[in-house]
PDB file of C-alpha atoms in Angstrom:
ATOM      1  CA  MET Q   1       0.000   0.000   0.000  1.00 67.00           C
ATOM      2  CA  ILE Q   2       2.924   2.323   0.684  1.00 70.00           C
ATOM      3  CA  MET Q   3       4.153   1.820  -2.899  1.00 73.00           C
ATOM      4  CA  VAL Q   4       0.740   2.550  -4.390  1.00 69.00           C
ATOM      5  CA  LEU Q   5       0.286   5.698  -2.320  1.00 68.00           C
ATOM      6  CA  GLY Q   6       3.841   6.830  -2.986  1.00 70.00           C
ATOM      7  CA  ILE Q   7       3.990   6.200  -6.721  1.00 69.00           C
ATOM      8  CA  GLY Q   8       0.448   7.389  -7.331  1.00 67.00           C
ATOM      9  CA  GLY Q   9       0.789  10.386  -5.063  1.00 70.00           C
ATOM     10  CA  THR Q  10       3.819  12.254  -3.834  1.00 77.00           C
ATOM     11  CA  HIS Q  11       5.970  10.838  -6.637  1.00 76.00           C
ATOM     12  CA  LEU Q  12       3.669  12.643  -9.064  1.00 77.00           C
ATOM     13  CA  SER Q  13       3.991  15.894  -7.155  1.00 80.00           C
ATOM     14  CA  GLY Q  14       7.775  15.714  -7.253  1.00 81.00           C
ATOM     15  CA  PHE Q  15       7.668  14.827 -10.933  1.00 79.00           C
ATOM     16  CA  GLN Q  16       5.420  17.765 -11.780  1.00 79.00           C
ATOM     17  CA  VAL Q  17       7.456  20.254  -9.782  1.00 81.00           C
ATOM     18  CA  SER Q  18      10.618  19.329 -11.669  1.00 80.00           C
ATOM     19  CA  VAL Q  19       9.600  18.255 -15.166  1.00 76.00           C
ATOM     20  CA  ILE Q  20       8.665  21.758 -16.260  1.00 78.00           C
ATOM     21  CA  ASN Q  21      12.180  23.056 -15.585  1.00 77.00           C
ATOM     22  CA  TYR Q  22      13.982  20.544 -17.744  1.00 74.00           C
ATOM     23  CA  THR Q  23      11.672  20.848 -20.723  1.00 76.00           C
ATOM     24  CA  SER Q  24      11.428  24.631 -20.706  1.00 82.00           C
ATOM     25  CA  ALA Q  25      13.214  25.179 -24.017  1.00 81.00           C
ATOM     26  CA  TYR Q  26      10.886  22.764 -25.789  1.00 81.00           C
ATOM     27  CA  ILE Q  27       7.729  24.243 -24.316  1.00 85.00           C
ATOM     28  CA  GLN Q  28       8.841  27.770 -25.166  1.00 89.00           C
ATOM     29  CA  LYS Q  29       9.591  26.634 -28.709  1.00 89.00           C
ATOM     30  CA  PHE Q  30       6.120  25.068 -28.871  1.00 89.00           C
ATOM     31  CA  ILE Q  31       4.508  28.319 -27.655  1.00 92.00           C
ATOM     32  CA  ASN Q  32       6.394  30.299 -30.270  1.00 92.00           C
ATOM     33  CA  GLU Q  33       5.500  27.857 -33.073  1.00 92.00           C
ATOM     34  CA  THR Q  34       1.848  27.881 -32.075  1.00 93.00           C
ATOM     35  CA  TRP Q  35       1.757  31.676 -31.967  1.00 94.00           C
ATOM     36  CA  LEU Q  36       3.467  31.903 -35.344  1.00 94.00           C
ATOM     37  CA  GLU Q  37       0.989  29.483 -36.883  1.00 94.00           C
ATOM     38  CA  ARG Q  38      -2.027  31.323 -35.441  1.00 93.00           C
ATOM     39  CA  TYR Q  39      -1.055  34.940 -35.930  1.00 93.00           C
ATOM     40  CA  GLY Q  40       1.753  34.879 -38.493  1.00 93.00           C
ATOM     41  CA  SER Q  41       4.331  36.580 -36.283  1.00 92.00           C
ATOM     42  CA  VAL Q  42       6.894  35.450 -33.756  1.00 89.00           C
ATOM     43  CA  LEU Q  43       6.383  36.339 -30.108  1.00 90.00           C
ATOM     44  CA  HIS Q  44       8.627  38.962 -28.560  1.00 92.00           C
ATOM     45  CA  GLN Q  45      10.969  37.521 -25.951  1.00 93.00           C
ATOM     46  CA  GLU Q  46       9.227  39.459 -23.163  1.00 94.00           C
ATOM     47  CA  THR Q  47       5.822  38.070 -24.112  1.00 94.00           C
ATOM     48  CA  LEU Q  48       7.209  34.548 -24.367  1.00 93.00           C
ATOM     49  CA  THR Q  49       8.765  34.933 -20.924  1.00 92.00           C
ATOM     50  CA  LEU Q  50       5.412  36.147 -19.591  1.00 94.00           C
ATOM     51  CA  PHE Q  51       3.570  33.126 -20.996  1.00 94.00           C
ATOM     52  CA  TRP Q  52       6.271  30.853 -19.625  1.00 92.00           C
ATOM     53  CA  SER Q  53       6.004  32.499 -16.204  1.00 92.00           C
ATOM     54  CA  PHE Q  54       2.248  31.914 -16.208  1.00 94.00           C
ATOM     55  CA  ILE Q  55       2.713  28.232 -17.079  1.00 92.00           C
ATOM     56  CA  VAL Q  56       5.237  27.729 -14.283  1.00 91.00           C
ATOM     57  CA  SER Q  57       3.477  29.766 -11.599  1.00 93.00           C
ATOM     58  CA  VAL Q  58      -0.085  28.565 -12.210  1.00 95.00           C
ATOM     59  CA  TYR Q  59       0.982  25.231 -10.673  1.00 93.00           C
ATOM     60  CA  CYS Q  60       1.617  27.031  -7.375  1.00 93.00           C
ATOM     61  CA  VAL Q  61      -1.712  28.859  -7.549  1.00 96.00           C
ATOM     62  CA  GLY Q  62      -3.479  25.542  -8.122  1.00 96.00           C
ATOM     63  CA  GLY Q  63      -1.504  23.986  -5.268  1.00 94.00           C
ATOM     64  CA  MET Q  64      -2.628  26.723  -2.919  1.00 96.00           C
ATOM     65  CA  ILE Q  65      -6.263  26.226  -3.911  1.00 97.00           C
ATOM     66  CA  GLY Q  66      -5.894  22.454  -3.538  1.00 95.00           C
ATOM     67  CA  CYS Q  67      -4.409  22.826  -0.058  1.00 94.00           C
ATOM     68  CA  LEU Q  68      -7.193  25.140   1.019  1.00 95.00           C
ATOM     69  CA  CYS Q  69      -9.847  22.721  -0.273  1.00 93.00           C
ATOM     70  CA  SER Q  70      -8.278  19.507   1.019  1.00 93.00           C
ATOM     71  CA  GLY Q  71      -9.408  19.906   4.620  1.00 91.00           C
ATOM     72  CA  TYR Q  72     -13.022  20.422   3.644  1.00 94.00           C
ATOM     73  CA  LEU Q  73     -12.983  17.617   1.071  1.00 94.00           C
ATOM     74  CA  THR Q  74     -11.399  15.052   3.406  1.00 93.00           C
ATOM     75  CA  ALA Q  75     -13.806  15.952   6.210  1.00 93.00           C
ATOM     76  CA  LYS Q  76     -16.879  15.766   3.980  1.00 95.00           C
ATOM     77  CA  TYR Q  77     -16.054  12.780   1.740  1.00 94.00           C
ATOM     78  CA  GLY Q  78     -13.334  10.927   3.607  1.00 92.00           C
ATOM     79  CA  LYS Q  79      -9.689  10.571   2.762  1.00 90.00           C
ATOM     80  CA  LYS Q  80      -9.941   7.616   0.403  1.00 87.00           C
ATOM     81  CA  LYS Q  81     -12.760   9.113  -1.687  1.00 91.00           C
ATOM     82  CA  CYS Q  82     -10.926  12.411  -1.743  1.00 91.00           C
ATOM     83  CA  LEU Q  83      -7.800  10.695  -3.101  1.00 87.00           C
ATOM     84  CA  LEU Q  84      -9.839   8.857  -5.737  1.00 87.00           C
ATOM     85  CA  PHE Q  85     -11.526  12.096  -6.807  1.00 90.00           C
ATOM     86  CA  ASN Q  86      -8.121  13.732  -6.934  1.00 88.00           C
ATOM     87  CA  ASP Q  87      -6.928  11.025  -9.311  1.00 85.00           C
ATOM     88  CA  MET Q  88      -9.715  11.995 -11.698  1.00 89.00           C
ATOM     89  CA  VAL Q  89      -8.542  15.612 -11.578  1.00 91.00           C
ATOM     90  CA  LEU Q  90      -5.015  14.432 -12.372  1.00 87.00           C
ATOM     91  CA  ILE Q  91      -6.214  12.327 -15.309  1.00 87.00           C
ATOM     92  CA  ILE Q  92      -7.957  15.386 -16.767  1.00 92.00           C
ATOM     93  CA  ALA Q  93      -4.765  17.401 -16.212  1.00 90.00           C
ATOM     94  CA  THR Q  94      -2.747  14.678 -17.942  1.00 85.00           C
ATOM     95  CA  LEU Q  95      -4.986  14.758 -20.976  1.00 88.00           C
ATOM     96  CA  HIS Q  96      -4.781  18.540 -21.232  1.00 90.00           C
ATOM     97  CA  THR Q  97      -1.024  18.670 -20.947  1.00 86.00           C
ATOM     98  CA  GLY Q  98      -0.281  15.587 -23.005  1.00 83.00           C
ATOM     99  CA  PHE Q  99      -2.486  16.424 -25.972  1.00 87.00           C
ATOM    100  CA  SER Q 100      -1.617  20.126 -26.147  1.00 88.00           C
ATOM    101  CA  ARG Q 101       0.748  19.630 -29.070  1.00 85.00           C
ATOM    102  CA  ARG Q 102      -1.787  17.664 -31.059  1.00 88.00           C
ATOM    103  CA  ALA Q 103      -4.419  20.331 -30.407  1.00 92.00           C
ATOM    104  CA  LYS Q 104      -1.842  23.046 -31.151  1.00 91.00           C
ATOM    105  CA  SER Q 105      -2.823  24.892 -27.995  1.00 92.00           C
ATOM    106  CA  PHE Q 106      -0.306  26.005 -25.390  1.00 91.00           C
ATOM    107  CA  GLU Q 107      -3.271  27.144 -23.291  1.00 94.00           C
ATOM    108  CA  MET Q 108      -3.976  23.473 -22.605  1.00 94.00           C
ATOM    109  CA  ILE Q 109      -0.612  23.262 -20.845  1.00 91.00           C
ATOM    110  CA  LEU Q 110      -1.675  26.195 -18.692  1.00 94.00           C
ATOM    111  CA  ILE Q 111      -4.965  24.500 -17.760  1.00 95.00           C
ATOM    112  CA  GLY Q 112      -3.210  21.193 -17.180  1.00 93.00           C
ATOM    113  CA  ARG Q 113      -0.613  22.757 -14.896  1.00 92.00           C
ATOM    114  CA  PHE Q 114      -3.352  24.489 -12.890  1.00 96.00           C
ATOM    115  CA  LEU Q 115      -5.209  21.200 -12.419  1.00 95.00           C
ATOM    116  CA  GLU Q 116      -1.939  19.432 -11.551  1.00 91.00           C
ATOM    117  CA  GLY Q 117      -1.360  22.035  -8.858  1.00 93.00           C
ATOM    118  CA  ILE Q 118      -4.834  21.493  -7.428  1.00 95.00           C
ATOM    119  CA  GLY Q 119      -4.197  17.757  -7.437  1.00 91.00           C
ATOM    120  CA  ALA Q 120      -0.824  18.161  -5.736  1.00 89.00           C
ATOM    121  CA  GLY Q 121      -2.275  20.438  -3.063  1.00 92.00           C
ATOM    122  CA  ILE Q 122      -5.044  18.001  -2.227  1.00 91.00           C
ATOM    123  CA  HIS Q 123      -2.817  14.971  -2.396  1.00 87.00           C
ATOM    124  CA  MET Q 124       0.015  16.276  -0.236  1.00 86.00           C
ATOM    125  CA  ASN Q 125      -2.452  16.715   2.622  1.00 88.00           C
ATOM    126  CA  ALA Q 126      -4.806  13.787   2.144  1.00 88.00           C
ATOM    127  CA  HIS Q 127      -1.995  11.325   1.409  1.00 84.00           C
ATOM    128  CA  LEU Q 128      -0.277  11.788   4.761  1.00 83.00           C
ATOM    129  CA  GLN Q 129      -3.550  11.622   6.666  1.00 86.00           C
ATOM    130  CA  TYR Q 130      -4.684   8.479   4.869  1.00 86.00           C
ATOM    131  CA  ALA Q 131      -1.305   6.765   5.148  1.00 83.00           C
ATOM    132  CA  GLY Q 132      -1.203   7.533   8.864  1.00 83.00           C
ATOM    133  CA  GLU Q 133      -4.688   6.116   9.402  1.00 86.00           C
ATOM    134  CA  ILE Q 134      -4.230   2.839   7.555  1.00 85.00           C
ATOM    135  CA  SER Q 135      -0.756   1.970   8.832  1.00 84.00           C
ATOM    136  CA  PRO Q 136      -0.130   0.020  12.032  1.00 87.00           C
ATOM    137  CA  LYS Q 137       0.908   2.135  15.024  1.00 86.00           C
ATOM    138  CA  LYS Q 138       4.452   0.786  14.985  1.00 88.00           C
ATOM    139  CA  LEU Q 139       4.967   1.815  11.360  1.00 84.00           C
ATOM    140  CA  ARG Q 140       3.235   5.215  11.254  1.00 83.00           C
ATOM    141  CA  GLY Q 141       6.419   7.243  11.391  1.00 83.00           C
ATOM    142  CA  PHE Q 142       8.056   5.153   8.699  1.00 83.00           C
ATOM    143  CA  VAL Q 143       4.995   5.325   6.453  1.00 82.00           C
ATOM    144  CA  ASN Q 144       4.778   9.109   6.733  1.00 81.00           C
ATOM    145  CA  VAL Q 145       8.482   9.495   5.936  1.00 83.00           C
ATOM    146  CA  THR Q 146       7.987   7.591   2.668  1.00 83.00           C
ATOM    147  CA  SER Q 147       6.099  10.619   1.397  1.00 82.00           C
ATOM    148  CA  SER Q 148       9.327  12.624   1.310  1.00 84.00           C
ATOM    149  CA  VAL Q 149      11.217   9.746  -0.266  1.00 86.00           C
ATOM    150  CA  PHE Q 150       8.743   9.427  -3.123  1.00 86.00           C
ATOM    151  CA  LEU Q 151       8.707  13.206  -3.608  1.00 85.00           C
ATOM    152  CA  ALA Q 152      12.490  13.164  -4.092  1.00 88.00           C
ATOM    153  CA  LEU Q 153      12.218  10.113  -6.342  1.00 87.00           C
ATOM    154  CA  GLY Q 154       9.698  11.950  -8.530  1.00 84.00           C
ATOM    155  CA  LYS Q 155      12.109  14.853  -8.905  1.00 85.00           C
ATOM    156  CA  ALA Q 156      14.899  12.465  -9.886  1.00 86.00           C
ATOM    157  CA  VAL Q 157      12.739  10.720 -12.502  1.00 82.00           C
ATOM    158  CA  ALA Q 158      11.745  14.089 -13.967  1.00 79.00           C
ATOM    159  CA  ARG Q 159      15.403  15.032 -14.153  1.00 79.00           C
ATOM    160  CA  ILE Q 160      16.308  11.833 -15.986  1.00 79.00           C
ATOM    161  CA  LEU Q 161      13.411  12.109 -18.439  1.00 73.00           C
ATOM    162  CA  GLY Q 162      14.087  15.793 -18.995  1.00 68.00           C
ATOM    163  CA  LEU Q 163      17.622  15.238 -20.218  1.00 62.00           C
ATOM    164  CA  ARG Q 164      18.365  16.822 -23.548  1.00 56.00           C
ATOM    165  CA  TYR Q 165      19.034  13.388 -24.998  1.00 50.00           C
ATOM    166  CA  TRP Q 166      15.435  12.303 -24.369  1.00 54.00           C
ATOM    167  CA  CYS Q 167      13.925  15.625 -25.376  1.00 52.00           C
ATOM    168  CA  TYR Q 168      16.038  15.904 -28.512  1.00 43.00           C
ATOM    169  CA  PHE Q 169      12.936  15.114 -30.469  1.00 46.00           C
ATOM    170  CA  SER Q 170      10.467  17.838 -29.604  1.00 51.00           C
ATOM    171  CA  SER Q 171       7.619  15.397 -30.164  1.00 57.00           C
ATOM    172  CA  PHE Q 172       8.756  13.434 -27.078  1.00 57.00           C
ATOM    173  CA  PHE Q 173       7.588  16.119 -24.626  1.00 59.00           C
ATOM    174  CA  PRO Q 174       3.877  15.146 -24.752  1.00 61.00           C
ATOM    175  CA  PHE Q 175       4.846  11.582 -23.860  1.00 61.00           C
ATOM    176  CA  ILE Q 176       6.662  12.835 -20.783  1.00 60.00           C
ATOM    177  CA  CYS Q 177       3.497  14.677 -19.788  1.00 61.00           C
ATOM    178  CA  LEU Q 178       1.352  11.601 -20.402  1.00 62.00           C
ATOM    179  CA  LEU Q 179       3.713   9.419 -18.368  1.00 60.00           C
ATOM    180  CA  TYR Q 180       2.316  10.478 -15.029  1.00 58.00           C
ATOM    181  CA  GLY Q 181      -1.192   9.591 -16.217  1.00 60.00           C
ATOM    182  CA  ARG Q 182      -0.041   5.980 -16.183  1.00 57.00           C
ATOM    183  CA  GLU Q 183       0.997   6.411 -12.578  1.00 57.00           C
ATOM    184  CA  VAL Q 184      -2.385   7.855 -11.639  1.00 58.00           C
ATOM    185  CA  LEU Q 185      -4.088   4.853 -13.209  1.00 59.00           C
ATOM    186  CA  PHE Q 186      -1.667   2.571 -11.339  1.00 55.00           C
ATOM    187  CA  SER Q 187      -2.706   4.149  -8.048  1.00 56.00           C
ATOM    188  CA  GLN Q 188      -6.388   3.430  -8.826  1.00 53.00           C
ATOM    189  CA  SER Q 189      -5.818  -0.335  -8.649  1.00 49.00           C
TER     190      SER Q 189
END
């Protein structure tokens, strides 16, 4: 159960925090290509930086909203149902982010990152509460520490997948975004 909660939960949060940093050049290139195709002109560097800043920071805004909602949601629906609902939010976020290139819409990345932030905010709170409730008393400390371990592991996986070698083909970025959808589905079982 620790593996399912870790891989389907805090691992995803660590992955999402880090993956955006390592693929920044490819996402900015995608934004510029999309803008050029739509409007026939290249974005100014300042405008591109502004769009990029929105994409990065909207994750934190979503995380704040998710944290604020998590207490109410866990009290009303219970921790397990809250985590299952959160997985649905993450699947929707995965679809938005992963299919943004096919739809030729960088705005889908923005929406996906916002939903990922909401999911991370809810999960970081509900995960620890749920793990603490279901674990035996002797193992509660160990189980709650695994949250930090999986968070760091998610950051490491994002770093490895974000290497320039993997992202050499700009079409590989959507697959990186869709990768965590597999983990969400894994946590459902």
